[in-house]
Structures are given as C-alpha cells and as structure tokens.
Short mmCIF file of C-alpha atoms and ligand atoms in Angstrom, two decimals:
data_model
loop_
_atom_site.label_atom_id
_atom_site.label_comp_id
_atom_site.label_asym_id
_atom_site.label_seq_id
_atom_site.Cartn_x
_atom_site.Cartn_y
_atom_site.Cartn_z
CA UNK A 1 -2.00 14.48 27.68
CA UNK A 2 0.95 13.08 25.81
CA UNK A 3 3.10 15.61 23.92
CA UNK A 4 1.88 15.85 20.31
CA UNK A 5 3.73 14.29 17.56
CA UNK A 6 4.75 17.60 15.92
CA UNK A 7 7.53 16.80 13.65
CA UNK A 8 6.92 14.09 11.18
CA UNK A 9 9.41 12.45 8.84
CA UNK A 10 8.29 10.80 5.51
CA UNK A 11 10.93 8.50 4.08
CA UNK A 12 10.40 7.87 0.44
CA UNK A 13 9.80 10.70 -2.12
CA UNK A 14 7.71 8.87 -4.62
CA UNK A 15 3.93 9.66 -5.30
CA UNK A 16 2.64 8.38 -2.02
CA UNK A 17 5.38 9.81 0.17
CA UNK A 18 4.95 13.28 -1.34
CA UNK A 19 1.17 13.04 -0.95
CA UNK A 20 1.48 12.04 2.65
CA UNK A 21 4.07 14.79 3.29
CA UNK A 22 1.38 17.33 2.07
CA UNK A 23 -1.33 15.84 4.05
CA UNK A 24 0.84 15.95 7.31
CA UNK A 25 1.61 19.69 6.52
CA UNK A 26 -2.01 20.22 6.11
CA UNK A 27 -2.65 18.82 9.51
CA UNK A 28 -0.30 21.33 10.92
CA UNK A 29 2.74 19.37 11.28
CA UNK A 30 6.47 20.28 10.34
CA UNK A 31 7.43 17.70 7.77
CA UNK A 32 10.73 16.39 6.60
CA UNK A 33 10.55 14.60 3.32
CA UNK A 34 13.48 12.31 2.73
CA UNK A 35 14.54 10.92 -0.61
CA UNK A 36 17.58 8.81 -1.57
CA UNK A 37 18.22 10.73 -4.72
CA UNK A 38 20.05 14.01 -4.07
CA UNK A 39 19.40 15.53 -7.60
CA UNK A 40 15.62 14.75 -7.35
CA UNK A 41 15.70 16.29 -3.97
CA UNK A 42 17.32 19.42 -5.09
CA UNK A 43 14.95 19.88 -7.92
CA UNK A 44 12.03 19.49 -5.55
CA UNK A 45 13.66 22.11 -3.22
CA UNK A 46 13.92 24.36 -6.35
CA UNK A 47 10.49 23.93 -7.86
CA UNK A 48 8.44 23.02 -4.74
CA UNK A 49 7.01 20.17 -6.91
CA UNK A 50 7.83 16.43 -7.44
CA UNK A 51 7.81 16.52 -11.18
CA UNK A 52 8.49 12.91 -11.85
CA UNK A 53 6.12 11.41 -9.48
CA UNK A 54 3.38 14.00 -8.91
CA UNK A 55 3.53 16.51 -11.80
CA UNK A 56 1.50 19.69 -11.29
CA UNK A 57 1.01 19.38 -7.47
CA UNK A 58 2.68 21.85 -5.29
CA UNK A 59 4.33 20.83 -2.16
CA UNK A 60 2.63 22.25 0.77
CA UNK A 61 4.18 24.94 2.92
CA UNK A 62 5.93 23.21 5.72
CA UNK A 63 7.34 20.33 3.82
CA UNK A 64 11.10 20.33 3.79
CA UNK A 65 12.60 17.86 1.10
CA UNK A 66 16.04 16.56 2.23
CA UNK A 67 18.36 13.80 1.02
CA UNK A 68 20.14 13.80 4.45
CA UNK A 69 18.80 10.83 6.57
CA UNK A 70 20.09 12.57 9.73
CA UNK A 71 17.21 15.00 9.39
CA UNK A 72 14.96 12.18 10.49
CA UNK A 73 16.71 11.95 13.88
CA UNK A 74 14.54 14.85 15.21
CA UNK A 75 11.24 13.39 14.04
CA UNK A 76 8.50 12.24 16.65
CA UNK A 77 7.33 9.82 13.96
CA UNK A 78 8.41 8.56 10.62
CA UNK A 79 6.32 7.22 7.79
CA UNK A 80 8.17 4.67 5.54
CA UNK A 81 6.83 5.04 2.05
CA UNK A 82 8.92 2.90 -0.32
CA UNK A 83 7.68 -0.12 -2.22
CA UNK A 84 6.93 -3.37 -0.10
CA UNK A 85 9.99 -5.23 -1.46
CA UNK A 86 12.22 -2.34 -0.63
CA UNK A 87 11.00 -1.80 2.86
CA UNK A 88 13.51 -4.02 4.63
CA UNK A 89 16.56 -2.52 2.85
CA UNK A 90 15.08 1.19 3.53
CA UNK A 91 14.22 0.57 7.27
CA UNK A 92 17.62 -0.92 7.85
CA UNK A 93 19.42 1.89 6.19
CA UNK A 94 17.25 4.62 8.07
CA UNK A 95 17.23 2.81 11.38
CA UNK A 96 20.43 3.98 12.85
CA UNK A 97 19.35 7.66 12.07
CA UNK A 98 16.15 7.46 14.20
CA UNK A 99 15.72 8.14 17.86
CA UNK A 100 15.10 4.92 19.84
CA UNK A 101 11.31 4.33 20.28
CA UNK A 102 10.23 6.50 17.28
CA UNK A 103 6.99 5.33 15.80
CA UNK A 104 7.80 3.88 12.26
CA UNK A 105 4.71 3.61 10.09
CA UNK A 106 4.68 1.41 6.96
CA UNK A 107 2.55 2.79 4.23
CA UNK A 108 3.49 0.02 1.71
CA UNK A 109 0.92 -2.52 0.43
CA UNK A 110 2.54 -5.93 -0.04
CA UNK A 111 4.08 -9.12 1.35
CA UNK A 112 7.84 -9.65 1.35
CA UNK A 113 8.88 -12.29 -1.07
CA UNK A 114 11.36 -14.89 0.26
CA UNK A 115 10.11 -14.47 3.92
CA UNK A 116 6.41 -14.36 3.49
CA UNK A 117 6.51 -11.56 6.15
CA UNK A 118 3.88 -8.72 6.37
CA UNK A 119 5.04 -5.27 6.41
CA UNK A 120 5.14 -4.61 10.17
CA UNK A 121 7.01 -7.90 10.79
CA UNK A 122 9.58 -6.74 8.21
CA UNK A 123 9.92 -3.42 10.21
CA UNK A 124 10.19 -5.35 13.52
CA UNK A 125 13.18 -7.29 12.09
CA UNK A 126 14.80 -4.41 10.33
CA UNK A 127 14.54 -1.77 12.89
CA UNK A 128 13.65 -3.56 16.38
CA UNK A 129 14.03 -0.28 18.22
CA UNK A 130 11.22 1.48 16.44
CA UNK A 131 7.47 1.18 17.34
CA UNK A 132 5.82 -0.36 14.24
CA UNK A 133 2.46 0.93 12.79
CA UNK A 134 0.64 0.74 9.32
CA UNK A 135 -1.20 3.22 7.37
CA UNK A 136 -3.48 1.86 4.54
CA UNK A 137 -6.81 2.54 2.78
CA UNK A 138 -8.43 3.67 -0.44
CA UNK A 139 -6.31 6.62 -1.27
CA UNK A 140 -4.80 7.72 -4.60
CA UNK A 141 -1.70 9.84 -4.13
CA UNK A 142 -2.97 12.42 -6.52
CA UNK A 143 -6.11 12.88 -4.55
CA UNK A 144 -4.56 13.10 -1.13
CA UNK A 145 -1.87 15.56 -2.44
CA UNK A 146 -4.49 17.76 -3.88
CA UNK A 147 -6.38 17.79 -0.67
CA UNK A 148 -9.43 15.82 -1.88
CA UNK A 149 -11.45 14.08 0.95
CA UNK A 150 -9.91 10.66 1.78
CA UNK A 151 -10.19 8.26 4.74
CA UNK A 152 -7.71 5.67 5.72
CA UNK A 153 -6.96 3.36 8.67
CA UNK A 154 -4.00 3.55 10.94
CA UNK A 155 -3.20 0.50 12.97
CA UNK A 156 -0.74 -0.23 15.77
CA UNK A 157 -0.72 -2.84 18.47
CA UNK A 158 0.84 -0.70 21.02
CA UNK A 159 -2.04 1.01 23.13
CA UNK A 160 -2.66 4.56 22.26
CA UNK A 161 -0.08 4.81 19.58
CA UNK A 162 -2.52 4.52 16.66
CA UNK A 163 -4.71 7.22 18.11
CA UNK A 164 -1.77 9.58 18.49
CA UNK A 165 -0.59 9.12 15.00
CA UNK A 166 -4.13 9.52 13.68
CA UNK A 167 -4.50 12.76 15.69
CA UNK A 168 -1.11 14.10 14.36
CA UNK A 169 -1.92 13.28 10.63
CA UNK A 170 -5.57 13.97 10.46
CA UNK A 171 -7.31 17.08 8.98
CA UNK A 172 -10.48 18.02 7.57
CA UNK A 173 -9.70 16.35 4.12
CA UNK A 174 -7.57 13.46 5.50
CA UNK A 175 -9.46 11.31 7.98
CA UNK A 176 -7.81 8.42 9.75
CA UNK A 177 -9.60 5.79 11.58
CA UNK A 178 -7.38 4.06 14.29
CA UNK A 179 -7.23 0.29 14.94
CA UNK A 180 -5.18 -2.34 16.82
CA UNK A 181 -5.78 -5.00 13.98
CA UNK A 182 -2.46 -4.63 12.43
CA UNK A 183 -2.64 -7.95 10.57
CA UNK A 184 -6.08 -7.22 9.10
CA UNK A 185 -4.90 -3.79 7.68
CA UNK A 186 -1.82 -5.27 6.19
CA UNK A 187 -3.70 -8.17 4.57
CA UNK A 188 -6.16 -5.87 2.88
CA UNK A 189 -3.65 -3.67 1.24
CA UNK A 190 -1.63 -6.55 -0.06
CA UNK A 191 -4.34 -8.80 -1.33
CA UNK A 192 -6.36 -6.10 -2.92
CA UNK A 193 -3.45 -5.29 -5.41
CA UNK A 194 -3.48 -8.68 -6.80
CA UNK A 195 -7.29 -8.79 -7.20
CA UNK A 196 -7.22 -5.35 -8.91
CA UNK A 197 -4.96 -6.88 -11.73
CA UNK A 198 -7.92 -9.36 -12.40
CA UNK A 199 -10.38 -6.54 -12.27
CA UNK A 200 -8.15 -4.75 -14.94
CA UNK A 201 -8.13 -7.89 -16.95
CA UNK A 202 -11.95 -8.05 -16.93
CA UNK A 203 -11.91 -4.56 -18.07
CA UNK A 204 -9.35 -4.98 -20.82
CA UNK A 205 -11.31 -7.98 -22.28
CA UNK A 206 -14.54 -5.98 -22.05
CA UNK A 207 -16.33 -8.69 -20.09
CA UNK A 208 -18.84 -6.10 -18.97
CA UNK A 209 -20.11 -4.36 -15.80
CA UNK A 210 -21.68 -7.59 -14.36
CA UNK A 211 -18.40 -9.51 -14.44
CA UNK A 212 -16.69 -6.48 -12.95
CA UNK A 213 -18.98 -6.62 -10.02
CA UNK A 214 -18.75 -10.54 -9.55
CA UNK A 215 -14.86 -10.19 -9.61
CA UNK A 216 -15.04 -7.61 -6.74
CA UNK A 217 -17.49 -9.72 -4.67
CA UNK A 218 -15.82 -13.06 -5.32
CA UNK A 219 -12.41 -11.27 -4.85
CA UNK A 220 -13.45 -9.97 -1.39
CA UNK A 221 -14.50 -13.62 -0.49
CA UNK A 222 -10.90 -14.71 -1.14
CA UNK A 223 -9.28 -11.69 0.69
CA UNK A 224 -11.61 -12.39 3.74
CA UNK A 225 -10.68 -16.12 3.69
CA UNK A 226 -7.16 -15.36 3.67
CA UNK A 227 -7.57 -12.67 6.35
CA UNK A 228 -9.38 -15.03 8.60
CA UNK A 229 -6.86 -17.78 8.16
CA UNK A 230 -4.03 -15.30 9.22
CA UNK A 231 -5.98 -13.85 12.28
CA UNK A 232 -7.45 -10.83 10.87
CA UNK A 233 -10.71 -9.40 12.29
CA UNK A 234 -13.81 -9.56 9.71
CA UNK A 235 -14.68 -5.91 10.41
CA UNK A 236 -11.24 -4.73 9.44
CA UNK A 237 -11.35 -6.76 6.17
CA UNK A 238 -14.73 -5.30 5.57
CA UNK A 239 -13.42 -1.75 6.34
CA UNK A 240 -11.49 1.11 4.49
CA UNK A 241 -8.20 -1.00 4.22
CA UNK A 242 -9.87 -4.09 2.87
CA UNK A 243 -13.08 -3.81 0.98
CA UNK A 244 -12.75 -0.10 0.61
CA UNK A 245 -9.49 -0.28 -0.97
CA UNK A 246 -10.50 -3.33 -3.04
CA UNK A 247 -13.41 -1.29 -4.49
CA UNK A 248 -11.31 1.64 -5.37
CA UNK A 249 -8.43 -0.30 -6.93
CA UNK A 250 -10.75 -2.66 -8.95
CA UNK A 251 -12.72 0.32 -10.35
CA UNK A 252 -10.30 2.55 -12.37
CA UNK A 253 -7.33 2.59 -14.56
CA UNK A 254 -5.97 5.35 -12.12
CA UNK A 255 -4.76 2.21 -10.20
CA UNK A 256 -1.48 1.01 -11.60
CA UNK A 257 -2.48 -2.55 -10.61
CA UNK A 258 -5.77 -2.27 -12.54
CA UNK A 259 -3.84 -0.55 -15.44
CA UNK A 260 -1.43 -3.69 -15.56
CA UNK A 261 -4.62 -5.92 -15.87
CA UNK A 262 -6.16 -3.73 -18.34
CA UNK A 263 -3.06 -4.01 -20.51
CA UNK A 264 -2.72 -7.86 -20.06
CA UNK A 265 -6.56 -8.18 -20.92
CA UNK A 266 -6.14 -6.23 -24.19
CA UNK A 267 -4.97 -8.33 -27.09
CA UNK A 268 -1.08 -8.48 -27.02
CA UNK A 269 -1.08 -6.05 -24.04
CA UNK A 270 2.23 -5.51 -22.02
CA UNK A 271 3.02 -4.24 -18.73
CA UNK A 272 3.06 -0.28 -18.56
CA UNK A 273 6.73 0.38 -18.25
CA UNK A 274 8.29 1.98 -15.18
CA UNK A 275 5.00 2.01 -13.01
CA UNK A 276 4.97 0.20 -9.71
CA UNK A 277 2.34 -2.52 -9.66
CA UNK A 278 2.57 -4.14 -6.19
CA UNK A 279 0.15 -6.86 -7.00
CA UNK A 280 2.54 -8.19 -9.54
CA UNK A 281 5.33 -8.73 -7.01
CA UNK A 282 2.95 -9.96 -4.22
CA UNK A 283 0.89 -12.41 -6.26
CA UNK A 284 3.13 -15.40 -6.07
CA UNK A 285 3.93 -15.11 -2.19
CA UNK A 286 0.25 -14.45 -1.43
CA UNK A 287 -0.84 -17.56 -3.45
CA UNK A 288 1.78 -19.73 -1.81
CA UNK A 289 0.74 -18.61 1.63
CA UNK A 290 -2.89 -19.37 0.85
CA UNK A 291 -2.01 -22.86 -0.58
CA UNK A 292 0.02 -23.65 2.58
CA UNK A 293 -2.99 -22.71 4.93
CA UNK A 294 -5.47 -24.45 2.70
CA UNK A 295 -7.14 -21.26 1.68
CA UNK A 296 -8.74 -21.19 -1.71
CA UNK A 297 -7.96 -18.16 -3.79
CA UNK A 298 -8.85 -19.06 -7.34
CA UNK A 299 -8.71 -15.53 -8.63
CA UNK A 300 -5.38 -14.61 -7.13
CA UNK A 301 -4.08 -18.00 -8.34
CA UNK A 302 -5.35 -17.25 -11.91
CA UNK A 303 -3.47 -13.78 -11.85
CA UNK A 304 -0.25 -15.55 -10.80
CA UNK A 305 -0.59 -18.14 -13.48
CA UNK A 306 -0.97 -15.31 -16.03
CA UNK A 307 1.95 -13.26 -14.58
CA UNK A 308 4.16 -16.28 -14.52
CA UNK A 309 3.37 -17.14 -18.10
CA UNK A 310 1.67 -20.34 -17.21
CA UNK A 311 -1.69 -19.45 -18.64
CA UNK A 312 -2.76 -16.92 -21.07
CA UNK A 313 -5.84 -14.46 -20.21
CA UNK A 314 -8.36 -16.67 -22.06
CA UNK A 315 -7.21 -19.87 -20.21
CA UNK A 316 -7.35 -17.93 -16.77
CA UNK A 317 -10.88 -16.77 -17.47
CA UNK A 318 -12.05 -20.19 -18.83
CA UNK A 319 -10.57 -21.95 -15.61
CA UNK A 320 -12.62 -19.60 -13.31
CA UNK A 321 -15.85 -20.00 -15.17
CA UNK A 322 -15.37 -23.82 -15.31
CA UNK A 323 -15.15 -24.19 -11.62
CA UNK A 324 -17.56 -26.63 -10.24
CA UNK A 325 -20.98 -25.07 -8.76
CA UNK A 326 -20.55 -24.53 -4.92
CA UNK A 327 -22.31 -22.86 -2.09
CA UNK A 328 -21.65 -19.09 -1.82
CA UNK A 329 -19.08 -18.90 0.92
N1 LIG B 401 0.64 5.94 -5.25
C1 LIG B 401 -0.51 5.75 -4.52
O1 LIG B 401 -1.62 6.22 -4.79
C2 LIG B 401 -0.32 4.89 -3.30
C3 LIG B 401 0.66 4.04 -3.00
N2 LIG B 401 0.60 3.18 -1.88
C4 LIG B 401 1.76 2.30 -1.69
O2 LIG B 401 2.97 3.09 -1.34
C5 LIG B 401 4.13 2.33 -1.66
C6 LIG B 401 4.92 3.19 -2.48
O3 LIG B 401 4.38 3.57 -3.59
P1 LIG B 401 4.54 4.97 -4.45
O4 LIG B 401 5.06 6.03 -3.63
O5 LIG B 401 3.34 5.10 -5.24
O6 LIG B 401 5.66 4.39 -5.48
P2 LIG B 401 6.47 5.33 -6.36
O7 LIG B 401 7.03 4.44 -7.39
O8 LIG B 401 5.71 6.60 -6.72
O9 LIG B 401 7.70 5.81 -5.40
C7 LIG B 401 8.59 4.81 -4.81
C8 LIG B 401 9.59 5.70 -3.94
O10 LIG B 401 10.38 4.88 -3.10
C9 LIG B 401 11.79 5.02 -3.43
N3 LIG B 401 12.50 3.88 -3.13
C10 LIG B 401 12.50 2.70 -3.76
N4 LIG B 401 13.43 1.87 -3.13
C11 LIG B 401 13.96 2.65 -2.09
C12 LIG B 401 15.05 2.28 -1.17
N5 LIG B 401 15.56 1.04 -1.11
N6 LIG B 401 15.31 3.23 -0.29
C13 LIG B 401 14.85 4.56 -0.36
N7 LIG B 401 13.93 4.84 -1.33
C14 LIG B 401 13.42 3.77 -2.05
C15 LIG B 401 11.97 5.41 -4.80
O11 LIG B 401 13.02 6.27 -5.04
P3 LIG B 401 13.64 6.50 -6.61
O12 LIG B 401 12.75 7.59 -7.12
O13 LIG B 401 15.01 7.11 -6.29
O14 LIG B 401 13.63 5.34 -7.28
C16 LIG B 401 10.65 6.41 -5.06
O15 LIG B 401 10.79 7.59 -4.41
C17 LIG B 401 3.67 1.15 -2.39
O16 LIG B 401 3.69 -0.03 -1.54
C18 LIG B 401 2.22 1.48 -2.74
O17 LIG B 401 1.40 0.31 -2.92
C19 LIG B 401 -0.31 3.21 -0.91
C20 LIG B 401 -1.51 4.04 -1.10
C21 LIG B 401 -1.48 4.96 -2.35
O1 LIG B 402 -3.24 1.68 -3.18
C1 LIG B 402 -3.67 2.52 -4.00
C2 LIG B 402 -4.98 3.10 -3.76
O2 LIG B 402 -5.57 2.92 -2.37
C3 LIG B 402 -2.89 2.76 -5.17
O3 LIG B 402 -3.30 1.78 -6.05
P1 LIG B 402 -2.21 1.39 -7.29
O4 LIG B 402 -0.91 1.04 -6.35
O5 LIG B 402 -2.79 0.23 -7.86
O6 LIG B 402 -1.94 2.66 -8.10
#
C-alpha cells in the first residue's frame, strides 16, 4: 500500500479553492489553503470564513489559510484552483516551492488563449517536475463547501495517481470517480462553460423550456464532436465532467456563465461585473480550435460572435434557427 496523501495544499483561495479545502478537510486531510493576498488571508484566519468569495460558509477545522507559498513544500499533493488564464503564471510561481514529483491537480475549466493548450498541458510546461492531474465535474462551490452531496471526476495519465488522489479527497459527501482520460475531462469542463452562456441567453430571451432542452442536447453534440476530434473517450464526454457539468451549468443562474448569458439575453443586458465567467474567455480559442479541425460548433460560434460584438443576440438566434435541415448527428 502506498503511503496516504495526508497533507493537501490548495493553491488559490477563491470560491472553488475554499470549497475544495473544506472537502479535503472533511475527508480527514490536513489542508493548507494558499492565497496570494496577505490581507484576505489574515481576514480568513481571523474570521474562519472567506467573506468575499463564500460568505456565510465556515472554514472546516483542519484548513490552515496561509499567504506563504513555502507552506506548500510539505504537501503530498497540491490542487491548483485559479482561473484557467492565470494557471500558467500561478503554476510557474508556485513550482519552485513544491517538492519534486508532487501531484499537481488543475481544477480550472478552460483552454489557454494564445497557446490553445489544455490545462494539464499548461501545467506540464509551467511545472515539469510536478505530476499533472485534473479534477472536474458538476459542482458548485457553495454546495461542496456546505457538504452537500457532489460527484466529480479526477483524471491522471500516470497509473494509480488518480485513484490515490480520489482516495485522499473523497468522503461521504464528496465522491470522486477516477479516470485516465485526462483530455476528455479537460474538454468537458472547458466547452460546457461556453455552451452555458448560450443556455443563459435562451433563458434571458424567455425562449421556453423546449428550447432550453434542445440547446443542451445540441450543445452536447458539439462538445462530443470536439472531444472526439481531440482524442477524448465518448464515455468521459457523457460522464460527470462532460454531460453532467453541461446539464448543471445550463440549468441555473447559480452558474456565472449562465448568468452572463441571461444578462446578454435580456434587453440591454450587460456582463455582471466582477464575476469570473470562464466561457467568455475560452469561447474564441475553442471555436478557433474547432474550425482548425473541421469540427462544426454552431452554438459555440454564435456565442463567440455575440461576445465579440459581431452579432447581436437576435442575429445569433436567427442564424442557428436558419441552418439547413440535416441528419441528427
Ligand atoms: N466556483 C465554482 O463553483 C467552480 C469553479 N471551478 C473552476 O475553478 C476555477 C477558479 O474558479 P473560482 O474559484 O470560482 O474563481 P474565483 O473568482 O472565486 O477565485 C479565483 C481565485 O484565484 C486567485 N487568482 C487569480 N489569479 C491568480 C494568480 N495569478 N495567482 C494566484 N492566485 C490567483 C484569485 O485571487 P484574488 O482574490 O487575489 O484575485 C482568487 O482567489 C475556474 O476555472 C472555475 O471554472 C470549477 C468548479 C466549480
Ligand atoms: O463549473 C461550475 C459548476 O460545475 C461552476 O460554474 P460557473 O463557473 O458557471 O459558475
């Protein structure tokens, strides 16, 4: 039996990092929660709450907030929980503090702009001495932080690593399935955010429950086409990190991506200020990668055109409905 991963570092003290720190503590681990903002960390230590990001949720016993990256050196595994576009900079900054061979688990959902790299590829470049893995699935931070039942996927290519991480982080309320299909898991999380913006637009324009269901089904067809073109396994795309997260994020304004779409869909709507909506940052690179591979993604392309200001919402909806009839593939 390999020794357990007892001490877990969580790097990134936003909503999801704080929720995962609570989940790991509930699983019986000692948890270091690192954030870059000294004053925010001091407040968290004093109040045992992350007020700006998760107000009203107590930090679990066993979570130690710190602004000292050196505290990650003694961790058996580190979860990197910062936005996708910040993941390279954060991994490069923290890497010198990690022991060689530390498992480094990206929890971000996106594709890097400029390089078109998936999240574990970014980790491999920014911190080559770490062992990359990814955690993704249908999971709102507020639910996980509060200990509500949640299931996600943890994937790593290295044999045994995903199982070991899942065993370290899993509890009766946080269930982790393990996988070696890293690419499938990272594609599901990145693509569903773009499609959730479209679902929000459908909600904001009050197009009805039937249109909302059609959007999820046709959105999944796009996600699956893109996934197949980039080597993902169909069962991963239809699993928690793909279809599961697509359904969650396309269903409620609790999702920041859906909320962005909702606001775009309402007359004169604007982007809710200050909230991270990863789909808005991934849309262009996702659509460009699809086009380069000859993969049709009309819904994602329409979202991209609206975000870029090339189309208004009515033009986007009209263009999707005016597409020629075709076989359902
Ligand atoms: N919230 C959720 O329910 C879920 C989120 N995710 C994914 O997790 C990722 C993070 O999201 P979330 O936690 O919600 O985002 P938040 O906006 O809540 O928090 C982001 C955190 O990252 C920190 N950060 C940003 N850039 C850097 C950097 N260069 N170095 C160090 N820290 C940095 C921010 O610090 P500061 O406060 O100083 O700006 C902040 O603490 C996203 O990819 C998201 O899609 C996945 C599942 C669920
Ligand atoms: O990824 C999430 C749920 O699984 C969170 O979604 P949002 O980033 O849209 O809030």
